[in-house]
JSON list of C-alpha atoms in Angstrom, two decimals:
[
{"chain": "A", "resi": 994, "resn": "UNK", "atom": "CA", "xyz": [230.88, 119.34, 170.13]},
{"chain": "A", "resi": 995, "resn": "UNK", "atom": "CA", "xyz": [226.93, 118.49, 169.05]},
{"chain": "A", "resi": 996, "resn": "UNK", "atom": "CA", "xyz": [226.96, 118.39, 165.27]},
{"chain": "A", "resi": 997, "resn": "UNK", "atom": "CA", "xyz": [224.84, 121.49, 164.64]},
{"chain": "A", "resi": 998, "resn": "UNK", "atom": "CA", "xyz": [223.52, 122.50, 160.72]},
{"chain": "A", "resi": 999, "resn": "UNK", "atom": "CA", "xyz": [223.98, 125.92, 159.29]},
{"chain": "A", "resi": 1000, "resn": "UNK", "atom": "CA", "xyz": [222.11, 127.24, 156.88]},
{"chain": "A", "resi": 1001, "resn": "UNK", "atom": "CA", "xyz": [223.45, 127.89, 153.19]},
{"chain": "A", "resi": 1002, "resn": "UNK", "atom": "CA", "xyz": [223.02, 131.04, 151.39]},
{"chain": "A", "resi": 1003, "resn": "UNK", "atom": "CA", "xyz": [223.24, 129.37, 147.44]},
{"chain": "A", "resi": 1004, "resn": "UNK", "atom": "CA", "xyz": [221.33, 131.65, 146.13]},
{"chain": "A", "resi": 1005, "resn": "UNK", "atom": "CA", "xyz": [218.12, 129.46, 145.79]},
{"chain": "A", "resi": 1006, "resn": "UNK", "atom": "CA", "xyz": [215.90, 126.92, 147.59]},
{"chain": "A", "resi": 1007, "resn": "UNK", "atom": "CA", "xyz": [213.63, 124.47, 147.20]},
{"chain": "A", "resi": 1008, "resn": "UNK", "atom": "CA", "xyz": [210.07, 125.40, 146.89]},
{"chain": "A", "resi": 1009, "resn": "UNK", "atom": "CA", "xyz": [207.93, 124.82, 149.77]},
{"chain": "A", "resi": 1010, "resn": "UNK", "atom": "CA", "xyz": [205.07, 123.68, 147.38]},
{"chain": "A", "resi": 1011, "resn": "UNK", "atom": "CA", "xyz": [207.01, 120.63, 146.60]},
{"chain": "A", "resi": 1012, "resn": "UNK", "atom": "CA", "xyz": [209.96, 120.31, 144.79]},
{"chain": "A", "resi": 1013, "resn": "UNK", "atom": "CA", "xyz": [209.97, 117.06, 143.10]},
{"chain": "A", "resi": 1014, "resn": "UNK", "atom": "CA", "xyz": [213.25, 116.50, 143.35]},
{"chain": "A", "resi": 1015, "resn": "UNK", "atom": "CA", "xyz": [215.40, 113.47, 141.30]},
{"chain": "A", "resi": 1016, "resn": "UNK", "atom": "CA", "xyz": [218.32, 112.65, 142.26]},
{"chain": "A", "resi": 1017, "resn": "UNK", "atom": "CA", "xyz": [221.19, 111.30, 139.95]},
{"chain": "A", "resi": 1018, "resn": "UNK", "atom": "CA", "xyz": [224.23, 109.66, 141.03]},
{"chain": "A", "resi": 1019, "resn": "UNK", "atom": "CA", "xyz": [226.93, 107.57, 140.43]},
{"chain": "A", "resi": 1020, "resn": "UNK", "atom": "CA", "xyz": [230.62, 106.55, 141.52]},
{"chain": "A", "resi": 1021, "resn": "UNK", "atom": "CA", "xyz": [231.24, 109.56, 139.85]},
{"chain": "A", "resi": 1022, "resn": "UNK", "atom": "CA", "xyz": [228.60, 112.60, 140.25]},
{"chain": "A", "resi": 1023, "resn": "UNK", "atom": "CA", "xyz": [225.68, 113.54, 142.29]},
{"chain": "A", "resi": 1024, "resn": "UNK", "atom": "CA", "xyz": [223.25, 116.02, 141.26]},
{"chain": "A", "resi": 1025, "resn": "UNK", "atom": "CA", "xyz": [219.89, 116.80, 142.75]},
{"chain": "A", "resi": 1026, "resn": "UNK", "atom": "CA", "xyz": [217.46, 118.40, 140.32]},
{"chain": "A", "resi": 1027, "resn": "UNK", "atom": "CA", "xyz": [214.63, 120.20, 141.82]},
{"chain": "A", "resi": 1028, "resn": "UNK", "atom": "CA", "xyz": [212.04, 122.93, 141.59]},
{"chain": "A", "resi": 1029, "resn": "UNK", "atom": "CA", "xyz": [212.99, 126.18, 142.99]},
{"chain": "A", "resi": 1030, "resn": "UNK", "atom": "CA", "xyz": [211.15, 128.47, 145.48]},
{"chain": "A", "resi": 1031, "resn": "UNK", "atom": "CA", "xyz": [211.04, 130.99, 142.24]},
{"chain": "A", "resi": 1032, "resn": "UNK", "atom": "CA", "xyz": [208.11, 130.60, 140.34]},
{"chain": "A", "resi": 1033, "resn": "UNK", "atom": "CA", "xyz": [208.83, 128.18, 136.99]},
{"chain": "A", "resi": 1034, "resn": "UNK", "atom": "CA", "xyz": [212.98, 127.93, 137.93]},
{"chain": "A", "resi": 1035, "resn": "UNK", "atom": "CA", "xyz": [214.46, 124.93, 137.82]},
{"chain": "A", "resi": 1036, "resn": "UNK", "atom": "CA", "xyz": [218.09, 124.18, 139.62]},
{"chain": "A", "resi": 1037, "resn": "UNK", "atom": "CA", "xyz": [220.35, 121.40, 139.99]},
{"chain": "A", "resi": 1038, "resn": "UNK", "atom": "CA", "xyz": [222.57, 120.65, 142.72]},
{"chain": "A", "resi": 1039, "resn": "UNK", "atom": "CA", "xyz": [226.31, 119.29, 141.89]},
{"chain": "A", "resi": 1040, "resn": "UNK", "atom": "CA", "xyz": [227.35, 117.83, 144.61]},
{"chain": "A", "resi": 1041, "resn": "UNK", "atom": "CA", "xyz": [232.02, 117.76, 143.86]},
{"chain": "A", "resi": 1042, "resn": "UNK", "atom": "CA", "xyz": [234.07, 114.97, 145.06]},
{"chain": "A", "resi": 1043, "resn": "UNK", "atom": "CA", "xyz": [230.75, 113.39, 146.86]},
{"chain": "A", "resi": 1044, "resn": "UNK", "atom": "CA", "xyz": [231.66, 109.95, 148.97]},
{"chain": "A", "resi": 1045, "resn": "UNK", "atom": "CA", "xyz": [228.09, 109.20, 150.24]},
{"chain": "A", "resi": 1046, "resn": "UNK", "atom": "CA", "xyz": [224.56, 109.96, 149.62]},
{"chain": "A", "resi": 1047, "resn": "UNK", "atom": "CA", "xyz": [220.95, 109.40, 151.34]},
{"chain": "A", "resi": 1048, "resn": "UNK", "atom": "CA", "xyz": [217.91, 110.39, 150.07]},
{"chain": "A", "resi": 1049, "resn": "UNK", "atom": "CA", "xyz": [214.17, 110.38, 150.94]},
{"chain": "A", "resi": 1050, "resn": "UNK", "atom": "CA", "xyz": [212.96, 109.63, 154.77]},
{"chain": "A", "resi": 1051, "resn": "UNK", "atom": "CA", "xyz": [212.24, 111.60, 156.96]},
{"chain": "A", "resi": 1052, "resn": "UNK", "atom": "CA", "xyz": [209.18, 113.42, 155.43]},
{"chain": "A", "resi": 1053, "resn": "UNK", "atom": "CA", "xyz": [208.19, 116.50, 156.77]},
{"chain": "A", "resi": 1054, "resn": "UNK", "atom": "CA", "xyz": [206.17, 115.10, 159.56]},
{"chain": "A", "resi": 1055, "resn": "UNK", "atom": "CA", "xyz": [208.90, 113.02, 160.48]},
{"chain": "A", "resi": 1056, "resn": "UNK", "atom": "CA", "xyz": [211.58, 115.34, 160.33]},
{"chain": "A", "resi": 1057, "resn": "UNK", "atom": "CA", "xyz": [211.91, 116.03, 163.95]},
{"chain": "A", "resi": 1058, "resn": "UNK", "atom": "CA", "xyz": [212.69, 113.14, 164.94]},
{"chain": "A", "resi": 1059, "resn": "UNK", "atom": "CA", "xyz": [215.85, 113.18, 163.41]},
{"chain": "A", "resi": 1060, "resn": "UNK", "atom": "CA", "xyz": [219.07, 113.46, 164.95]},
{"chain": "A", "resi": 1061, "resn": "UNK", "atom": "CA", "xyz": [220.45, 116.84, 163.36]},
{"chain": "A", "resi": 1062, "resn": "UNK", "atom": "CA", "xyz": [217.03, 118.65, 163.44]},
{"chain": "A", "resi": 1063, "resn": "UNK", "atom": "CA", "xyz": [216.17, 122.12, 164.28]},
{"chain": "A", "resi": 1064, "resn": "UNK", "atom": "CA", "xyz": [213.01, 123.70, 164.47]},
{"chain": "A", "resi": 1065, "resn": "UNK", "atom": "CA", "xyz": [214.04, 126.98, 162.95]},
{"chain": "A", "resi": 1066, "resn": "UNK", "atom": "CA", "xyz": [214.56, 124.32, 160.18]},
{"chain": "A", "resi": 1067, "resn": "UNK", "atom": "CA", "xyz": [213.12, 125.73, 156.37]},
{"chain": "A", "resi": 1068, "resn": "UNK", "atom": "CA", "xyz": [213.59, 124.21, 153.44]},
{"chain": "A", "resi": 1069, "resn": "UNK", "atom": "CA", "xyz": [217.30, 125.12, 152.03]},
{"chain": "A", "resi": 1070, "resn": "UNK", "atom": "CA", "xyz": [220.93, 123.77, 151.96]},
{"chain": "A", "resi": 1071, "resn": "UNK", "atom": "CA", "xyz": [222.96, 123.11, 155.11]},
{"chain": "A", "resi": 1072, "resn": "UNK", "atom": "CA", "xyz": [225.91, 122.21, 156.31]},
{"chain": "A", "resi": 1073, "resn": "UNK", "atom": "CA", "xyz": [226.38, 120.30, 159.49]},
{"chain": "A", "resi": 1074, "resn": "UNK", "atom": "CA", "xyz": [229.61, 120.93, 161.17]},
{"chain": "A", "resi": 1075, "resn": "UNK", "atom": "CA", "xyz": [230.99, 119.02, 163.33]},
{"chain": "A", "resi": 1076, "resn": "UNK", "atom": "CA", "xyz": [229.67, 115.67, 161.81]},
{"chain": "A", "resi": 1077, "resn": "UNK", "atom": "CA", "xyz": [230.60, 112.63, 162.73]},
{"chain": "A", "resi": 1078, "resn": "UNK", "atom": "CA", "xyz": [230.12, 110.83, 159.67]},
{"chain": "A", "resi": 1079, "resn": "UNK", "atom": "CA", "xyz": [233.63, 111.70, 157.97]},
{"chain": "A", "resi": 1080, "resn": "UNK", "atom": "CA", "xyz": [234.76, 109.61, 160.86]},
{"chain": "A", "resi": 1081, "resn": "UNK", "atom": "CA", "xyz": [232.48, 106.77, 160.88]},
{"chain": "A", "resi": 1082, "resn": "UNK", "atom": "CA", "xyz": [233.96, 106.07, 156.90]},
{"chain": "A", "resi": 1083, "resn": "UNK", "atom": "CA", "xyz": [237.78, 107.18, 158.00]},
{"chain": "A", "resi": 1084, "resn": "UNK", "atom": "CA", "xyz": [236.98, 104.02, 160.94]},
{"chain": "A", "resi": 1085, "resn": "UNK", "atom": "CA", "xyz": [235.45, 101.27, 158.53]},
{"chain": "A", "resi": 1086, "resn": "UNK", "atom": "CA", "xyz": [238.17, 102.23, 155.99]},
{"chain": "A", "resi": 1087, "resn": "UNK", "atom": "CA", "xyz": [240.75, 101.49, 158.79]},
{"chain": "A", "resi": 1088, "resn": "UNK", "atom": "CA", "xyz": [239.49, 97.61, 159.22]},
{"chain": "A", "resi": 1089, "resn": "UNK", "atom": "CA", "xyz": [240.40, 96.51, 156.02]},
{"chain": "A", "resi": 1090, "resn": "UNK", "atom": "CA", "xyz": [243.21, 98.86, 155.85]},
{"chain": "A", "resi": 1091, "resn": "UNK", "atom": "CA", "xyz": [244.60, 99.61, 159.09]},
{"chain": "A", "resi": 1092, "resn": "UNK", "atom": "CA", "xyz": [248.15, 100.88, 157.57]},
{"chain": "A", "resi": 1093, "resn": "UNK", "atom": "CA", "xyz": [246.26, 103.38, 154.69]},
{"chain": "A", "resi": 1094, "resn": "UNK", "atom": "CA", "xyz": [243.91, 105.28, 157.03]},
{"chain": "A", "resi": 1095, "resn": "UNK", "atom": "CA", "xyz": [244.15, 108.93, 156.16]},
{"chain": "A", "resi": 1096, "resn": "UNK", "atom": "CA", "xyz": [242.71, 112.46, 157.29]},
{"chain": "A", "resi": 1097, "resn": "UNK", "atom": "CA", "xyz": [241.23, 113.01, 153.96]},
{"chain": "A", "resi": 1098, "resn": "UNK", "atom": "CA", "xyz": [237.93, 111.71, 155.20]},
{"chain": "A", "resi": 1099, "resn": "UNK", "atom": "CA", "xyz": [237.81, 114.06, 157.71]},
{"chain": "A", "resi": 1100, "resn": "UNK", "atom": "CA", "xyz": [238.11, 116.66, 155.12]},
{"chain": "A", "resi": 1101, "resn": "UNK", "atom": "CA", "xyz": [235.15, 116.04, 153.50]},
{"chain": "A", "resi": 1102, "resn": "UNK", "atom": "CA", "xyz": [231.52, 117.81, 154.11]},
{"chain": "A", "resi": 1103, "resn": "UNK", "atom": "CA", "xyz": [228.19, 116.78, 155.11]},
{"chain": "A", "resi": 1104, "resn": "UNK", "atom": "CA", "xyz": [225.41, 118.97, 153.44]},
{"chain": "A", "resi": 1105, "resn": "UNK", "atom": "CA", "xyz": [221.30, 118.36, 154.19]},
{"chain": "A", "resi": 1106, "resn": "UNK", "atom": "CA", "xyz": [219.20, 119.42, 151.56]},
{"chain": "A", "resi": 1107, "resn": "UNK", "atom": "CA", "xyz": [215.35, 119.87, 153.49]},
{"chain": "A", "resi": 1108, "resn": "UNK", "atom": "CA", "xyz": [213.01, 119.60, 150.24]},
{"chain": "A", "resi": 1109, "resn": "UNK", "atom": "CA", "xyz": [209.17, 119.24, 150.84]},
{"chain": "A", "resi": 1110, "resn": "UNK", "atom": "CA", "xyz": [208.53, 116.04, 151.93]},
{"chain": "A", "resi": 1111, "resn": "UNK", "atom": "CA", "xyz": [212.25, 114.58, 151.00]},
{"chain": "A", "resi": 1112, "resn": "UNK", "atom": "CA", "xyz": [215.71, 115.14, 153.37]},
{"chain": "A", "resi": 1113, "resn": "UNK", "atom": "CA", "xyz": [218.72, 114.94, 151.48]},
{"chain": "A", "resi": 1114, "resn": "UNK", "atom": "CA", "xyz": [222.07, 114.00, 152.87]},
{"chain": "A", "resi": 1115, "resn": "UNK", "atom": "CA", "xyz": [225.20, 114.16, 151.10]},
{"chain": "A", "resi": 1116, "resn": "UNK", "atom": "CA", "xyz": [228.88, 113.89, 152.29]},
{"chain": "A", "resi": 1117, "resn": "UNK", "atom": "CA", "xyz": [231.35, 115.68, 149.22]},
{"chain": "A", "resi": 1118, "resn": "UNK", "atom": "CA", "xyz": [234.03, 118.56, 148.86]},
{"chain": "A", "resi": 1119, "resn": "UNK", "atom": "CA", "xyz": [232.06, 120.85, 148.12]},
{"chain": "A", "resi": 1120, "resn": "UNK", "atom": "CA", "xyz": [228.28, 121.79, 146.10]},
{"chain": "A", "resi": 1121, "resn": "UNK", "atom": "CA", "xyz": [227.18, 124.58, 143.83]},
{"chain": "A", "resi": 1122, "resn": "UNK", "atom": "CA", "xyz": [223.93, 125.01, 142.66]},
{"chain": "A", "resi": 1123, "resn": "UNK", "atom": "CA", "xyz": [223.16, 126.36, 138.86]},
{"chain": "A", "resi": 1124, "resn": "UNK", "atom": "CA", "xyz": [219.57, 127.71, 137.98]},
{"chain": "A", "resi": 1125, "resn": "UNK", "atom": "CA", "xyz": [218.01, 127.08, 134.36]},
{"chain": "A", "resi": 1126, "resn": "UNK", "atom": "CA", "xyz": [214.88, 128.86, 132.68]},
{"chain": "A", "resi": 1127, "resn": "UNK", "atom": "CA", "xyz": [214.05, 125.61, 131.10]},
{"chain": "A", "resi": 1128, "resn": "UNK", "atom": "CA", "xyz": [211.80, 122.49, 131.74]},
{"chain": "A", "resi": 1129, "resn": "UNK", "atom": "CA", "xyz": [212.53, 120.37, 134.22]},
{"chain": "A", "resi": 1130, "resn": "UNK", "atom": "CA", "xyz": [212.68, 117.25, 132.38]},
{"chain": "A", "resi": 1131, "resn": "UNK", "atom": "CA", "xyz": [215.27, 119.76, 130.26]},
{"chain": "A", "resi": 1132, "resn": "UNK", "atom": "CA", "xyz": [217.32, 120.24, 133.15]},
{"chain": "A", "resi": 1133, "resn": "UNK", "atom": "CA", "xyz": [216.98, 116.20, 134.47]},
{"chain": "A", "resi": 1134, "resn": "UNK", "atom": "CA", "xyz": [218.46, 115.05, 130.77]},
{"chain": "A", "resi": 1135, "resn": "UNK", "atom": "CA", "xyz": [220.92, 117.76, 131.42]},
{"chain": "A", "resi": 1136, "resn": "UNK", "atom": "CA", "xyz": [222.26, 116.28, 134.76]},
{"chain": "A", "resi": 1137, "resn": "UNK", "atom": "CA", "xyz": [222.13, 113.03, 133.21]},
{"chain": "A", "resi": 1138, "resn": "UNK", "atom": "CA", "xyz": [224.43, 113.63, 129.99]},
{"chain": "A", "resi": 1139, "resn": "UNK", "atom": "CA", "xyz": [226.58, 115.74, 132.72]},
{"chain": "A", "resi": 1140, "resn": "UNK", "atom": "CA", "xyz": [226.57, 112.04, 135.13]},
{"chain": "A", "resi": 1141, "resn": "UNK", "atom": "CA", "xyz": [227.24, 110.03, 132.01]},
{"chain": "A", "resi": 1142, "resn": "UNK", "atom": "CA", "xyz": [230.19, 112.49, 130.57]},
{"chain": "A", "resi": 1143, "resn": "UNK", "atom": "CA", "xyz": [228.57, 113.47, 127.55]},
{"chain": "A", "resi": 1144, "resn": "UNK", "atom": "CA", "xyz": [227.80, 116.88, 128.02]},
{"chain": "A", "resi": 1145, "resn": "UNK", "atom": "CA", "xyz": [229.41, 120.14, 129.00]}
]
């Protein structure tokens, strides 16, 4: 089966202006901050139980050229089934521990995050998205305290 991503309904996207997104993570937490597509909202992404993430490249001009890309492609959350990237960790896992490989890898899901300009790739359990009526630099400190465990 071709890995294919499927679009998200989370209630919110980035905005197609730009959405200056910052991204804060840690062996603990992931959370993507951006500008939603409503005018002066703010959201942040948590990514739960996240393994892996990559950020930036390709830029929109650059975007079909990679592997997973669609053009009925907007910008929005997605989830690629059919991934083989659980696999790729499950196998470099299994060198140094040949006798602990487990299925748990397999369990875990690969979500694309198009922003304007930015791709965003994360492999976790699961992600919710929260939307704030503050400033963004409100929101950022937010997901920071959140990252460092000293907020709630």
């Amino acid at each position: 089966m071709r890995p294919q991503a499927v679009l998200l309904d989370l209630g919110v996207s980035p905005s197609p202006a730009g959405s200056g997104e910052l991204l804060l993570a840690d062996e603990r937490s992931c959370r993507l901050v951006f500008v939603a597509e409503a005018p002066h909202r703010v959201a942040m992404a948590t990514f739960v139980g996240f393994t892996q993430v990559l950020f930036g490249y390709p830029n929109d001009e650059a975007l079909p050229g990679h592997p997973l890309h669609d053009p009925d492609w907007e910008y929005g959350f997605y989830e690629v089934q059919g991934s083989p990237w659980p696999g790729r960790l499950e196998a470099q896992n299994a060198v140094p521990l040949p006798d602990q490989t487990s299925s748990g890898w397999r369990q875990l899901r690969h979500f694309l995050v198009v922003c304007h300009e930015d791709l965003v790739e994360v492999l976790a359990d699961d992600v919710s998205v929260e939307v704030f009526d503050t400033s963004f630099e409100e929101v950022a400190m937010h997901a920071l305290r959140l990252n460092l465990g000293s907020d709630s």
